[in-house]
PDB file of C-alpha atoms in Angstrom:
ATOM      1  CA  UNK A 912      -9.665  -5.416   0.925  1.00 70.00           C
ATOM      2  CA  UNK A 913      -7.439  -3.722   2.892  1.00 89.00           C
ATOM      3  CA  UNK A 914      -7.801   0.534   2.531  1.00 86.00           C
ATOM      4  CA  UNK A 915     -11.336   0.052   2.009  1.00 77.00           C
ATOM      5  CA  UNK A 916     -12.545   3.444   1.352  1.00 80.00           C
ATOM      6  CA  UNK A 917      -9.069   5.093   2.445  1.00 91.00           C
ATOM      7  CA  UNK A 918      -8.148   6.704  -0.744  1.00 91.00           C
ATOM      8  CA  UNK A 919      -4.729   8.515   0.558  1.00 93.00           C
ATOM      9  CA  UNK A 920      -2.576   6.941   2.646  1.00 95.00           C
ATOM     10  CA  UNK A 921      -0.781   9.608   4.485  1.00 96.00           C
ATOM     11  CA  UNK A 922       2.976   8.892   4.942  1.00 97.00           C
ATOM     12  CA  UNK A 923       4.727  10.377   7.467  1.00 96.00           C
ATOM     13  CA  UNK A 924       8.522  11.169   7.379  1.00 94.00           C
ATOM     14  CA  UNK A 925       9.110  12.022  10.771  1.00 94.00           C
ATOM     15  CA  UNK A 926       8.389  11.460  14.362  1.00 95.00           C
ATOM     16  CA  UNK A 927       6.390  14.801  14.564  1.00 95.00           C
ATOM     17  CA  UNK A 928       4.200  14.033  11.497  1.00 95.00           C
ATOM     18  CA  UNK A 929       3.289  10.575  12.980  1.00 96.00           C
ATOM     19  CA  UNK A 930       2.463  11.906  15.974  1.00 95.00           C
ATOM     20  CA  UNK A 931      -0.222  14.520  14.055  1.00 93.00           C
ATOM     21  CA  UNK A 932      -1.834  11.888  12.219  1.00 95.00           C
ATOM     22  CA  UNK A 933      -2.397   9.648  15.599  1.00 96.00           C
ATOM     23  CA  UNK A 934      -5.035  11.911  15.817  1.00 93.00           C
ATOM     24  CA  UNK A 935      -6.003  11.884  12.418  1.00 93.00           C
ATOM     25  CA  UNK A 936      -9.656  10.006  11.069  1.00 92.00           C
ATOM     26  CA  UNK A 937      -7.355   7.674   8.814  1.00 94.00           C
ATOM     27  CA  UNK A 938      -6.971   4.346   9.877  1.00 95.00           C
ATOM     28  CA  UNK A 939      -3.751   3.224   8.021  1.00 96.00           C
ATOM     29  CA  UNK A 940      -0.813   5.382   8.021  1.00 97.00           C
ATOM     30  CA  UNK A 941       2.591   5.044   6.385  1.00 98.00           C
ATOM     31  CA  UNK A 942       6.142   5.617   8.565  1.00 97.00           C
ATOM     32  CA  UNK A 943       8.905   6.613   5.774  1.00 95.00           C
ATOM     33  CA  UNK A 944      11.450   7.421   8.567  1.00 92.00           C
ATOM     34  CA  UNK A 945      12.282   6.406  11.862  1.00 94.00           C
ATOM     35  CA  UNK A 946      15.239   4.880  13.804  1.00 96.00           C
ATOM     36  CA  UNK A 947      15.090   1.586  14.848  1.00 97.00           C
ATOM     37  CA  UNK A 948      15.619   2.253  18.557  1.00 97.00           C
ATOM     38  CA  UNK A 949      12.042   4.239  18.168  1.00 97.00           C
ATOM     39  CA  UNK A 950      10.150   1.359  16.054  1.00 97.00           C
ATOM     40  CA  UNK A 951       8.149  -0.315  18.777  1.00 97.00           C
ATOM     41  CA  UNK A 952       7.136   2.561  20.660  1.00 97.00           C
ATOM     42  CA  UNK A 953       5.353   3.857  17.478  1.00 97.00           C
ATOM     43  CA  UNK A 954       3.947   0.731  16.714  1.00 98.00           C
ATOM     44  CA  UNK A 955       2.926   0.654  20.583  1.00 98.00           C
ATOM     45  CA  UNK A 956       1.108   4.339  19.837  1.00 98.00           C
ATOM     46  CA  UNK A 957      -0.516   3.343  16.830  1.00 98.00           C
ATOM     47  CA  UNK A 958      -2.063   0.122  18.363  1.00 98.00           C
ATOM     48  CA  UNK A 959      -3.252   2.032  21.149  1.00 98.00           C
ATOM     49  CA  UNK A 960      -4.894   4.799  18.720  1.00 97.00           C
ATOM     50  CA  UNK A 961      -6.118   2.336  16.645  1.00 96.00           C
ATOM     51  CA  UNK A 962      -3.951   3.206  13.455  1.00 97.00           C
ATOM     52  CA  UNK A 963      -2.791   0.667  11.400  1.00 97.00           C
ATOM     53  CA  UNK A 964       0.601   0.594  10.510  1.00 98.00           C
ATOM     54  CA  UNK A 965       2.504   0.693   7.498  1.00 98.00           C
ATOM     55  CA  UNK A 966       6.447   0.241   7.553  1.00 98.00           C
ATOM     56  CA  UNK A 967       8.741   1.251   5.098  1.00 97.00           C
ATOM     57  CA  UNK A 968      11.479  -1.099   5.580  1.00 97.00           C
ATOM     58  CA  UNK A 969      14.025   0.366   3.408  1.00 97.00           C
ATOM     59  CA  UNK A 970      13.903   4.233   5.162  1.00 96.00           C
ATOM     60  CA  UNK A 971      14.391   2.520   8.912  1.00 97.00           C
ATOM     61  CA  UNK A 972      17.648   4.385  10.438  1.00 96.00           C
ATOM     62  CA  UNK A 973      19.829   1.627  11.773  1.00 96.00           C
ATOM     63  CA  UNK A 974      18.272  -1.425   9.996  1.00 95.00           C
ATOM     64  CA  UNK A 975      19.797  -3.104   7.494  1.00 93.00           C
ATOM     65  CA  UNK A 976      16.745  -4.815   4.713  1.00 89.00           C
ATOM     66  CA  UNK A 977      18.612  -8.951   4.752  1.00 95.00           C
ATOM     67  CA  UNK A 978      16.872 -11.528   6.280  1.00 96.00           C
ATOM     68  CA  UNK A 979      17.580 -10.654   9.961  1.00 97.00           C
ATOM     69  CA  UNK A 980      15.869  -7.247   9.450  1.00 97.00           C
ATOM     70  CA  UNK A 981      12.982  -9.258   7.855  1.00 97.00           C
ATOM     71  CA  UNK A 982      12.292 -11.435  10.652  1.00 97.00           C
ATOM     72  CA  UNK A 983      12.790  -8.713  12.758  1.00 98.00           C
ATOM     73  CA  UNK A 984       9.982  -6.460  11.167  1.00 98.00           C
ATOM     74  CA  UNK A 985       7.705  -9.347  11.081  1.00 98.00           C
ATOM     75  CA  UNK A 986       8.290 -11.133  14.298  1.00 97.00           C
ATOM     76  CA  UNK A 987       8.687  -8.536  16.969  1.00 97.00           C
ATOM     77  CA  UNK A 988       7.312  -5.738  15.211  1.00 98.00           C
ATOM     78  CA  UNK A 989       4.241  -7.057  13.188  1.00 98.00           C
ATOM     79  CA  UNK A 990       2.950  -3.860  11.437  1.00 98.00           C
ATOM     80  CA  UNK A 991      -0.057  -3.730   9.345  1.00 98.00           C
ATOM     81  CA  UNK A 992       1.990  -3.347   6.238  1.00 98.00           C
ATOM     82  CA  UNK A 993       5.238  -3.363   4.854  1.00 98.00           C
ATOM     83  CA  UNK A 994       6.891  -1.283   1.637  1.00 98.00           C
ATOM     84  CA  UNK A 995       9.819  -2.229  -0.048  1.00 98.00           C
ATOM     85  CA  UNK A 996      11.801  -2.631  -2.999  1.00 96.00           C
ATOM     86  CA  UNK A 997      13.625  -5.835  -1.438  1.00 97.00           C
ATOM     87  CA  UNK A 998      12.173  -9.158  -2.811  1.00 96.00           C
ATOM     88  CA  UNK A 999      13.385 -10.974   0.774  1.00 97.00           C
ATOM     89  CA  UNK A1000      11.319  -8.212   2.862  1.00 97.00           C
ATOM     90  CA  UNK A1001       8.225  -8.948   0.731  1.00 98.00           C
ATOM     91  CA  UNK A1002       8.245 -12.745   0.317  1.00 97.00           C
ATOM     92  CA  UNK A1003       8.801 -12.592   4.183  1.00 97.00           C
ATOM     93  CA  UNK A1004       5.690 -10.070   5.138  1.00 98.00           C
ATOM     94  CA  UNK A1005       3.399 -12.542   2.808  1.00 97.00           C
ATOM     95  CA  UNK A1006       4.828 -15.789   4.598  1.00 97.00           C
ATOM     96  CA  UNK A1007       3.912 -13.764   8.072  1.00 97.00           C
ATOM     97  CA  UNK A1008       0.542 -12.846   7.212  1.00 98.00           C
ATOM     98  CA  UNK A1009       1.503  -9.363   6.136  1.00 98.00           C
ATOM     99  CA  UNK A1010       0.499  -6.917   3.553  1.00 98.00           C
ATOM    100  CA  UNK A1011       3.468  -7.097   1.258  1.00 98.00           C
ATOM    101  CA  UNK A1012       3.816  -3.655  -0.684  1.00 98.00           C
ATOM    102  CA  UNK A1013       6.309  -4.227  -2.899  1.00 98.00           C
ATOM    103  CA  UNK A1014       7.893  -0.094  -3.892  1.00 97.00           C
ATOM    104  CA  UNK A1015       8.196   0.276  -7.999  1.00 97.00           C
ATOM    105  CA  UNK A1016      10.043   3.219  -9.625  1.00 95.00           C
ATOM    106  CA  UNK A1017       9.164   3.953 -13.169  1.00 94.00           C
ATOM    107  CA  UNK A1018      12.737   4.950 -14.600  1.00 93.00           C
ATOM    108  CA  UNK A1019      12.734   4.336 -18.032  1.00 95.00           C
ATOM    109  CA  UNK A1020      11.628   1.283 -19.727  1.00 95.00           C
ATOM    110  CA  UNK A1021      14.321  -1.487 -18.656  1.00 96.00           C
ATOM    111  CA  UNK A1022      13.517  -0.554 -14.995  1.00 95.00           C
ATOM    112  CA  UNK A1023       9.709  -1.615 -15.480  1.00 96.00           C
ATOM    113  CA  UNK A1024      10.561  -4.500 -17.453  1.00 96.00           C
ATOM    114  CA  UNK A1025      12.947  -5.656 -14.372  1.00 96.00           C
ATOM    115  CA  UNK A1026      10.496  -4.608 -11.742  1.00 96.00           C
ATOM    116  CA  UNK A1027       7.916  -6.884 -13.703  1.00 97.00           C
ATOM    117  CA  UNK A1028      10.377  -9.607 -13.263  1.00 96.00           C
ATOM    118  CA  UNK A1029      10.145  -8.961  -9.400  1.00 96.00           C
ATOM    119  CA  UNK A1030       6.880  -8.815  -9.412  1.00 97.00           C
ATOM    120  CA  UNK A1031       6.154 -11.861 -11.078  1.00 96.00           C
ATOM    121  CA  UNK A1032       8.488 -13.742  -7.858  1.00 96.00           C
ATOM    122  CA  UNK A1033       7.694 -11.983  -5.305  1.00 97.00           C
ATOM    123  CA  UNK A1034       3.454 -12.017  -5.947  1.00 98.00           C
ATOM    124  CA  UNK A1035       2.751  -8.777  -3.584  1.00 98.00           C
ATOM    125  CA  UNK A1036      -0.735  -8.367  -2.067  1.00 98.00           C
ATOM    126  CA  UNK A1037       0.364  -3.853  -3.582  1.00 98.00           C
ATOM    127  CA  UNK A1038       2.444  -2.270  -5.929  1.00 98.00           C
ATOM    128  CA  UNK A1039       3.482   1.123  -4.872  1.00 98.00           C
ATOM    129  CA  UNK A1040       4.239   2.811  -7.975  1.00 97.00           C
ATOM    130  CA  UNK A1041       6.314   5.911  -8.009  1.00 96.00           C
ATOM    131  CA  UNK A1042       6.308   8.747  -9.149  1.00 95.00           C
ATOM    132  CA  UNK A1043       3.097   9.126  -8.663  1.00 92.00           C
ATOM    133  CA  UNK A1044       2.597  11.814 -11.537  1.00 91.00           C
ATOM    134  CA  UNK A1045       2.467   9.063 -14.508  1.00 92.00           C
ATOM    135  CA  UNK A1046      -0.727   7.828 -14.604  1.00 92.00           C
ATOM    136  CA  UNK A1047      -1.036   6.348 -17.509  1.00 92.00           C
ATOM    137  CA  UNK A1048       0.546   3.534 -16.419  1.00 95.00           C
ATOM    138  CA  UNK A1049      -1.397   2.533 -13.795  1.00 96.00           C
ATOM    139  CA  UNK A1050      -3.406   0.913 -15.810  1.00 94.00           C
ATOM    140  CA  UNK A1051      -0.564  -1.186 -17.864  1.00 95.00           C
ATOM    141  CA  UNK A1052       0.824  -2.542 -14.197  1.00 96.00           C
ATOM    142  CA  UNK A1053      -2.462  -3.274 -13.284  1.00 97.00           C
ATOM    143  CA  UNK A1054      -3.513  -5.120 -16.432  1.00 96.00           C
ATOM    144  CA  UNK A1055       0.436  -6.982 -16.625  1.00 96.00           C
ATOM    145  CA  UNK A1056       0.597  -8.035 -12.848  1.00 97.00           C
ATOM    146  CA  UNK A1057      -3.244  -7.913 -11.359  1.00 97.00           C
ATOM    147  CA  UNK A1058      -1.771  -6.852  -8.242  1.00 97.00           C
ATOM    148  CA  UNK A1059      -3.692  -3.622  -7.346  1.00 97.00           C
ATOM    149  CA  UNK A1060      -1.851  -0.564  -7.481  1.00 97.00           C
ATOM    150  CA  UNK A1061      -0.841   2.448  -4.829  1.00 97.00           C
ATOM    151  CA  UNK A1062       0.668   5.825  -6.371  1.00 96.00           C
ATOM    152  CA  UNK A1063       3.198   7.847  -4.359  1.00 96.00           C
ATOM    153  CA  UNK A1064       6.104  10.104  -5.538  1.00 95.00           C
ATOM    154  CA  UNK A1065       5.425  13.364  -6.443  1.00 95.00           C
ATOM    155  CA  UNK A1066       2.149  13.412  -5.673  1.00 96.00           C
ATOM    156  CA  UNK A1067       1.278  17.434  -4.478  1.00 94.00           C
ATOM    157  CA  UNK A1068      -1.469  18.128  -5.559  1.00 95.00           C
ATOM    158  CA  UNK A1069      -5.602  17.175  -5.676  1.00 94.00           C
ATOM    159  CA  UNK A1070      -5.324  16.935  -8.873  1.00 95.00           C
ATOM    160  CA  UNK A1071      -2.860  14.597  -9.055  1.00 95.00           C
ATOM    161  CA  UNK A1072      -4.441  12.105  -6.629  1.00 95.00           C
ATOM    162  CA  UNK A1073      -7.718  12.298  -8.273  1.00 94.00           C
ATOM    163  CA  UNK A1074      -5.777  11.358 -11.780  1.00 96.00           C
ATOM    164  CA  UNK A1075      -4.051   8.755 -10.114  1.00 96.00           C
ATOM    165  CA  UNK A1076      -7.665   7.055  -8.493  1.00 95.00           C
ATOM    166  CA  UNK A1077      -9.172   8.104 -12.134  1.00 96.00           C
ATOM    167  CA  UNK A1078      -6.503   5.853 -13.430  1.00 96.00           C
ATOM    168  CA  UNK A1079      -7.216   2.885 -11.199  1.00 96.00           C
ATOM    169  CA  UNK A1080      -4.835   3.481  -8.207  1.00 96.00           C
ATOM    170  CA  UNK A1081      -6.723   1.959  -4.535  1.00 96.00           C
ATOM    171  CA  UNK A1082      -4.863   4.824  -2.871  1.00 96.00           C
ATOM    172  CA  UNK A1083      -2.255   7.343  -2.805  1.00 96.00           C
ATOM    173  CA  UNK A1084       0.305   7.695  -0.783  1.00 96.00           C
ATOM    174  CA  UNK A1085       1.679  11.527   0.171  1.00 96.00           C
ATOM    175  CA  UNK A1086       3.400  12.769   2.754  1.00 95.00           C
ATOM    176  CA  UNK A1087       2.238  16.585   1.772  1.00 94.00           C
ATOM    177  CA  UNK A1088       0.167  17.413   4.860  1.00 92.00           C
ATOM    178  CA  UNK A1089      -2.096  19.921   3.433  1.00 92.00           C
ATOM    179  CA  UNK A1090      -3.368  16.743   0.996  1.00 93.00           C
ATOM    180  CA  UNK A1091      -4.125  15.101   4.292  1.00 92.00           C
ATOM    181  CA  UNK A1092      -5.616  18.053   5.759  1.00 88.00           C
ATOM    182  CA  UNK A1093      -7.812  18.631   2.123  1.00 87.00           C
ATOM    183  CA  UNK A1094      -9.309  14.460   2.263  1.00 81.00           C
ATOM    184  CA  UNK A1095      -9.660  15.135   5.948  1.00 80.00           C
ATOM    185  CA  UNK A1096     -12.215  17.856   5.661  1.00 73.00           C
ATOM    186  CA  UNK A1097     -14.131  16.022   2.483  1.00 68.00           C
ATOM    187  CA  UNK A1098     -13.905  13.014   4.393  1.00 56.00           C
ATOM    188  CA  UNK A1099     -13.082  11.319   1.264  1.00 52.00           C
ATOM    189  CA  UNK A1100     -10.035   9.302   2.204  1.00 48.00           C
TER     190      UNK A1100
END
């Protein structure tokens, strides 16, 4: 399984973050933000370091998420990973061999229903389920869908990752880097 015994998956929302965790011990990292004109030198960098990674398709500047931007991702770009809340980016990145990580914000109690709906189509190999602070319902996803879980959103504190892994989460995502910095000295990630 993919993450193995990477609990946090540190997400980076800019240029300058990535570059800091290119030198990090974790193996798969998550790009929030980035233009497109900058995607395949950073997937260029993280080959060559030896990161895998993870795309989220819906925060790339420039890039619309339809079908073209799909095959785009997949084809030329080919990350480890990629998140979104777009059923057509997620049924692609399965049909290409990709970890599908399909994003799931807990609003209120129609928006789960519907995102169980998605779920159900779209068959994700994640769920990244945000915020990050509920969870209590880790467990409920988990048990509806068995598609294992990643928490994200919110998430700024120890306390609240160790909750979240407590709760049955594979990993959490954060782009706080003094989380990073904290599982990089325990070694824990």
């Amino acid at each position: 399984m993919p993450f193995h015994n990477q609990k946090i998956l540190p997400a980076a929302r800019t240029l300058k973050q990535f570059e800091r965790l290119l030198d990090s011990p974790f193996e798969y990292v998550v790009l929030l933000e980035v233009h497109i004109s900058n995607l395949k030198t950073v997937k260029l960098e993280a080959d060559k370091r030896g990161k895998k990674l993870i795309i989220h398709a819906d925060l790339i500047q420039g890039l619309k998420t339809d079908n073209f931007a799909a095959d785009f991702l997949c084809n030329d770009i080919r990350p480890a990973g990629i998140i979104s809340t777009r059923s057509n980016m997620i049924m692609k990145a399965k049909a290409k061999h990709i970890l599908a990580i399909q994003r799931m914000f807990l609003l209120d109690t129609i928006a789960l229903e519907k995102s169980y709906s998605l779920i159900e189509q779209t068959a994700p190999d994640f769920i990244e389920m945000l915020p990050g602070v509920i969870p209590e319902l880790i467990e409920e996803v988990y048990e509806r869908t068995g598609i294992p879980i990643i928490n994200g959103g919110l998430i700024r504190t120890e306390k609240h990752i160790e909750d979240a892994l407590a709760a049955g989460a594979v990993a959490v995502t954060t782009s706080d880097r003094e989380l990073w910095k904290s599982f990089e000295k325990k070694r824990t990630f």
